[in-house]
Amino acid sequence: MKNTIKTICIFCGSSFGNDAIYREKAEALGKLLALENITLVYGGSNLGLMGVIADSALTNNGKVIGIIPEHLESKGISHKRLTNLHIAKTMNERKAMMIDISDAFIALPGGYGTMDEITEVLSLNQLGIINKPCGLFNVKGFFNDYLKLHDIMVKEKFLRKEHSNMLIVDEDEKSLIKKIKNYKNVEIGKWF
Ligand code: AMP
């Protein structure tokens, strides 16, 4: 049975990266979400890949919900044309809200912010606090070394293979979304 996916939370760089492929793929994913009638949830700013994916979804008549913390909103970097913009008190409140209202999560290339966000949802899934598909949009093999670290964690018995297998990885946006819809949760305890 397929999962009903109405909202996907995107974690991605507030920078553009140094290769046009990052923008192109952020645009492609934003467009696909709009065409699939999936609401995009994200950090609410107009910077870097964040702005690119929001603009692409909106241009293609998609819905976009931004959730931004007060201290960033006051810097004037929030996106001004979103379907909805929520202002949260803190970064943590913002992340909790993003996790709460989303049916699945996808990370695109990014920096510490992106890695913090995707790793948090993986950890919550592993503990069974949430059971929602998590994917990496592996543009240009960006996440290959992060995936190697997962293998090391499994080999050294800090992470269960079943949990690392739950992470969906694809470099093609269409097949990534298809895998997210077909995702099956694995219920297994965290500890060895
Ligand atoms: P980074 O990967 O370090 O560029 O951080 C990007 C991620 O952190 C995004 O997915 C956002 O949710 C969050 N973030 C970073 N910068 C901002 C910003 N200016 N406004 C809102 N969220 C941000």
Short mmCIF file of C-alpha atoms and ligand atoms in Angstrom, two decimals:
data_model
loop_
_atom_site.label_atom_id
_atom_site.label_comp_id
_atom_site.label_asym_id
_atom_site.label_seq_id
_atom_site.Cartn_x
_atom_site.Cartn_y
_atom_site.Cartn_z
CA MET A 1 0.00 0.00 0.00
CA LYS A 2 1.25 3.48 -0.86
CA ASN A 3 1.78 6.17 1.77
CA THR A 4 -0.40 9.24 1.48
CA ILE A 5 2.09 12.05 1.07
CA LYS A 6 0.52 15.50 1.17
CA THR A 7 3.40 17.53 2.58
CA ILE A 8 7.15 17.08 2.20
CA CYS A 9 9.64 19.01 4.27
CA ILE A 10 12.76 20.02 2.37
CA PHE A 11 16.06 20.67 4.11
CA CYS A 12 18.60 22.35 1.84
CA GLY A 13 21.42 24.86 1.65
CA SER A 14 20.86 28.53 2.36
CA SER A 15 23.70 28.90 -0.17
CA PHE A 16 23.69 27.95 -3.86
CA GLY A 17 26.78 25.72 -3.93
CA ASN A 18 29.39 26.11 -6.65
CA ASP A 19 27.78 24.12 -9.45
CA ALA A 20 24.67 25.08 -11.45
CA ILE A 21 23.43 21.49 -11.10
CA TYR A 22 22.40 22.20 -7.48
CA ARG A 23 20.03 25.00 -8.54
CA GLU A 24 18.77 23.00 -11.52
CA LYS A 25 17.91 19.99 -9.39
CA ALA A 26 16.34 22.15 -6.63
CA GLU A 27 14.16 23.69 -9.35
CA ALA A 28 13.27 20.28 -10.77
CA LEU A 29 12.21 18.97 -7.36
CA GLY A 30 10.18 22.11 -6.55
CA LYS A 31 8.36 21.75 -9.85
CA LEU A 32 7.72 18.04 -9.33
CA LEU A 33 6.24 18.65 -5.85
CA ALA A 34 3.87 21.23 -7.34
CA LEU A 35 2.84 18.90 -10.17
CA GLU A 36 2.27 16.06 -7.70
CA ASN A 37 0.12 18.35 -5.57
CA ILE A 38 2.45 17.93 -2.60
CA THR A 39 2.83 20.96 -0.32
CA LEU A 40 6.42 22.02 0.25
CA VAL A 41 7.37 22.78 3.85
CA TYR A 42 10.75 24.45 4.42
CA GLY A 43 12.70 27.00 6.43
CA GLY A 44 10.93 30.04 4.91
CA SER A 45 13.90 32.04 3.66
CA ASN A 46 14.67 33.39 0.21
CA LEU A 47 18.36 32.45 0.36
CA GLY A 48 20.30 29.93 -1.75
CA LEU A 49 18.67 26.62 -2.69
CA MET A 50 15.91 27.37 -0.16
CA GLY A 51 14.72 30.31 -2.25
CA VAL A 52 15.19 28.37 -5.50
CA ILE A 53 12.99 25.42 -4.52
CA ALA A 54 10.28 27.65 -3.02
CA ASP A 55 10.20 29.84 -6.16
CA SER A 56 10.03 26.81 -8.42
CA ALA A 57 7.10 25.26 -6.53
CA LEU A 58 5.23 28.60 -6.49
CA THR A 59 5.88 29.28 -10.19
CA ASN A 60 4.30 25.91 -10.94
CA ASN A 61 1.23 26.73 -8.82
CA GLY A 62 2.32 24.64 -5.85
CA LYS A 63 1.68 25.37 -2.17
CA VAL A 64 4.63 26.39 0.00
CA ILE A 65 4.65 26.70 3.79
CA GLY A 66 7.66 28.44 5.33
CA ILE A 67 8.55 28.22 9.02
CA ILE A 68 11.20 30.69 10.11
CA PRO A 69 12.47 31.68 13.55
CA GLU A 70 11.99 35.26 14.77
CA HIS A 71 15.69 36.11 14.75
CA LEU A 72 16.04 35.22 11.04
CA GLU A 73 12.73 36.83 10.03
CA SER A 74 13.90 40.09 11.64
CA LYS A 75 16.92 40.07 9.29
CA GLY A 76 14.51 40.52 6.37
CA ILE A 77 15.38 37.24 4.65
CA SER A 78 11.96 35.60 4.75
CA HIS A 79 10.35 34.73 1.42
CA LYS A 80 7.58 37.23 0.71
CA ARG A 81 5.32 35.23 -1.62
CA LEU A 82 4.66 32.00 0.27
CA THR A 83 1.25 30.40 0.65
CA ASN A 84 1.84 30.60 4.43
CA LEU A 85 4.71 31.89 6.56
CA HIS A 86 4.85 30.88 10.23
CA ILE A 87 7.16 32.71 12.59
CA ALA A 88 8.50 30.49 15.36
CA LYS A 89 10.15 31.71 18.56
CA THR A 90 13.28 29.57 18.34
CA MET A 91 15.13 27.28 15.94
CA ASN A 92 13.97 24.29 17.99
CA GLU A 93 10.31 25.34 17.96
CA ARG A 94 10.62 25.83 14.22
CA LYS A 95 12.11 22.39 13.63
CA ALA A 96 9.46 20.73 15.80
CA MET A 97 6.73 22.43 13.77
CA MET A 98 8.30 21.40 10.45
CA ILE A 99 8.50 17.80 11.64
CA ASP A 100 4.96 17.82 12.98
CA ILE A 101 3.22 19.06 9.83
CA SER A 102 5.23 17.04 7.27
CA ASP A 103 4.55 13.52 5.95
CA ALA A 104 8.13 12.98 4.73
CA PHE A 105 11.54 14.68 4.62
CA ILE A 106 14.12 15.21 1.89
CA ALA A 107 17.58 16.72 2.22
CA LEU A 108 19.26 18.38 -0.72
CA PRO A 109 22.90 19.45 -0.65
CA GLY A 110 23.58 21.98 2.09
CA GLY A 111 25.74 22.74 5.11
CA TYR A 112 25.46 22.29 8.88
CA GLY A 113 21.81 23.44 9.02
CA THR A 114 20.79 20.82 6.47
CA MET A 115 22.81 18.05 8.10
CA ASP A 116 21.41 18.92 11.54
CA GLU A 117 17.84 18.74 10.24
CA ILE A 118 18.09 15.47 8.30
CA THR A 119 20.06 13.77 11.07
CA GLU A 120 17.44 14.81 13.63
CA VAL A 121 14.58 13.22 11.66
CA LEU A 122 16.63 10.04 11.14
CA SER A 123 17.25 9.87 14.87
CA LEU A 124 13.55 10.43 15.71
CA ASN A 125 12.57 7.68 13.25
CA GLN A 126 15.10 5.29 14.75
CA LEU A 127 13.64 5.86 18.21
CA GLY A 128 10.10 5.34 16.85
CA ILE A 129 9.04 8.87 17.90
CA ILE A 130 8.07 9.46 14.27
CA ASN A 131 7.60 6.97 11.43
CA LYS A 132 8.04 9.07 8.31
CA PRO A 133 10.08 8.51 5.15
CA CYS A 134 13.43 10.32 5.01
CA GLY A 135 15.29 10.77 1.73
CA LEU A 136 18.52 12.19 0.38
CA PHE A 137 18.40 13.86 -3.01
CA ASN A 138 21.91 12.79 -3.90
CA VAL A 139 22.68 15.41 -6.55
CA LYS A 140 26.18 14.92 -7.98
CA GLY A 141 26.83 12.23 -5.35
CA PHE A 142 26.87 14.98 -2.73
CA PHE A 143 25.92 12.63 0.13
CA ASN A 144 28.23 9.72 -0.78
CA ASP A 145 30.65 10.38 2.04
CA TYR A 146 27.80 10.89 4.55
CA LEU A 147 26.54 7.47 3.45
CA LYS A 148 30.04 6.02 3.96
CA LEU A 149 29.88 7.28 7.53
CA HIS A 150 26.63 5.32 7.96
CA ASP A 151 28.48 2.17 6.83
CA ILE A 152 31.19 2.83 9.40
CA MET A 153 28.56 3.33 12.15
CA VAL A 154 26.95 0.02 11.13
CA LYS A 155 30.31 -1.81 10.96
CA GLU A 156 31.34 -0.52 14.38
CA LYS A 157 27.91 -1.41 15.82
CA PHE A 158 26.67 2.09 16.65
CA LEU A 159 23.84 1.91 14.13
CA ARG A 160 21.61 -0.96 13.06
CA LYS A 161 21.75 -1.93 9.39
CA GLU A 162 17.92 -1.97 9.39
CA HIS A 163 17.89 1.68 10.46
CA SER A 164 20.49 2.77 7.93
CA ASN A 165 18.53 0.90 5.23
CA MET A 166 15.48 3.06 6.03
CA LEU A 167 17.20 6.08 4.51
CA ILE A 168 16.01 6.54 0.91
CA VAL A 169 18.66 7.75 -1.54
CA ASP A 170 18.27 8.77 -5.17
CA GLU A 171 19.77 11.22 -7.63
CA ASP A 172 16.63 11.39 -9.73
CA GLU A 173 13.73 13.44 -8.32
CA LYS A 174 10.97 11.30 -9.83
CA SER A 175 12.31 8.05 -8.53
CA LEU A 176 13.02 9.64 -5.13
CA ILE A 177 9.37 10.68 -4.74
CA LYS A 178 8.20 7.27 -5.93
CA LYS A 179 10.37 5.56 -3.30
CA ILE A 180 9.01 7.90 -0.62
CA LYS A 181 5.45 6.93 -1.56
CA ASN A 182 6.35 3.22 -1.41
CA TYR A 183 8.35 3.44 1.83
CA LYS A 184 7.70 0.81 4.48
CA ASN A 185 8.60 1.57 8.05
CA VAL A 186 10.78 -0.96 9.88
CA GLU A 187 10.05 -1.34 13.57
CA ILE A 188 13.12 -2.52 15.39
CA GLY A 189 14.61 -1.36 18.68
CA LYS A 190 17.48 1.09 18.56
CA TRP A 191 19.89 -0.70 20.84
CA PHE A 192 21.91 -3.83 20.16
P1 AMP B 1 22.66 25.37 5.75
O1 AMP B 1 22.61 23.98 5.17
O2 AMP B 1 23.68 25.49 6.83
O3 AMP B 1 22.78 26.43 4.70
O4 AMP B 1 21.26 25.57 6.47
C1 AMP B 1 20.10 25.39 5.75
C2 AMP B 1 19.05 24.75 6.58
O5 AMP B 1 19.00 25.35 7.87
C3 AMP B 1 17.69 24.94 5.93
O6 AMP B 1 17.05 23.70 5.63
C4 AMP B 1 16.90 25.76 6.92
O7 AMP B 1 15.79 25.07 7.45
C5 AMP B 1 17.87 26.19 8.00
N1 AMP B 1 18.31 27.58 7.72
C6 AMP B 1 19.54 28.00 7.48
N2 AMP B 1 19.57 29.32 7.20
C7 AMP B 1 18.31 29.74 7.27
C8 AMP B 1 17.66 30.98 7.07
N3 AMP B 1 18.34 32.05 6.73
N4 AMP B 1 16.33 31.04 7.23
C9 AMP B 1 15.63 29.94 7.57
N5 AMP B 1 16.18 28.74 7.75
C10 AMP B 1 17.49 28.64 7.61
#
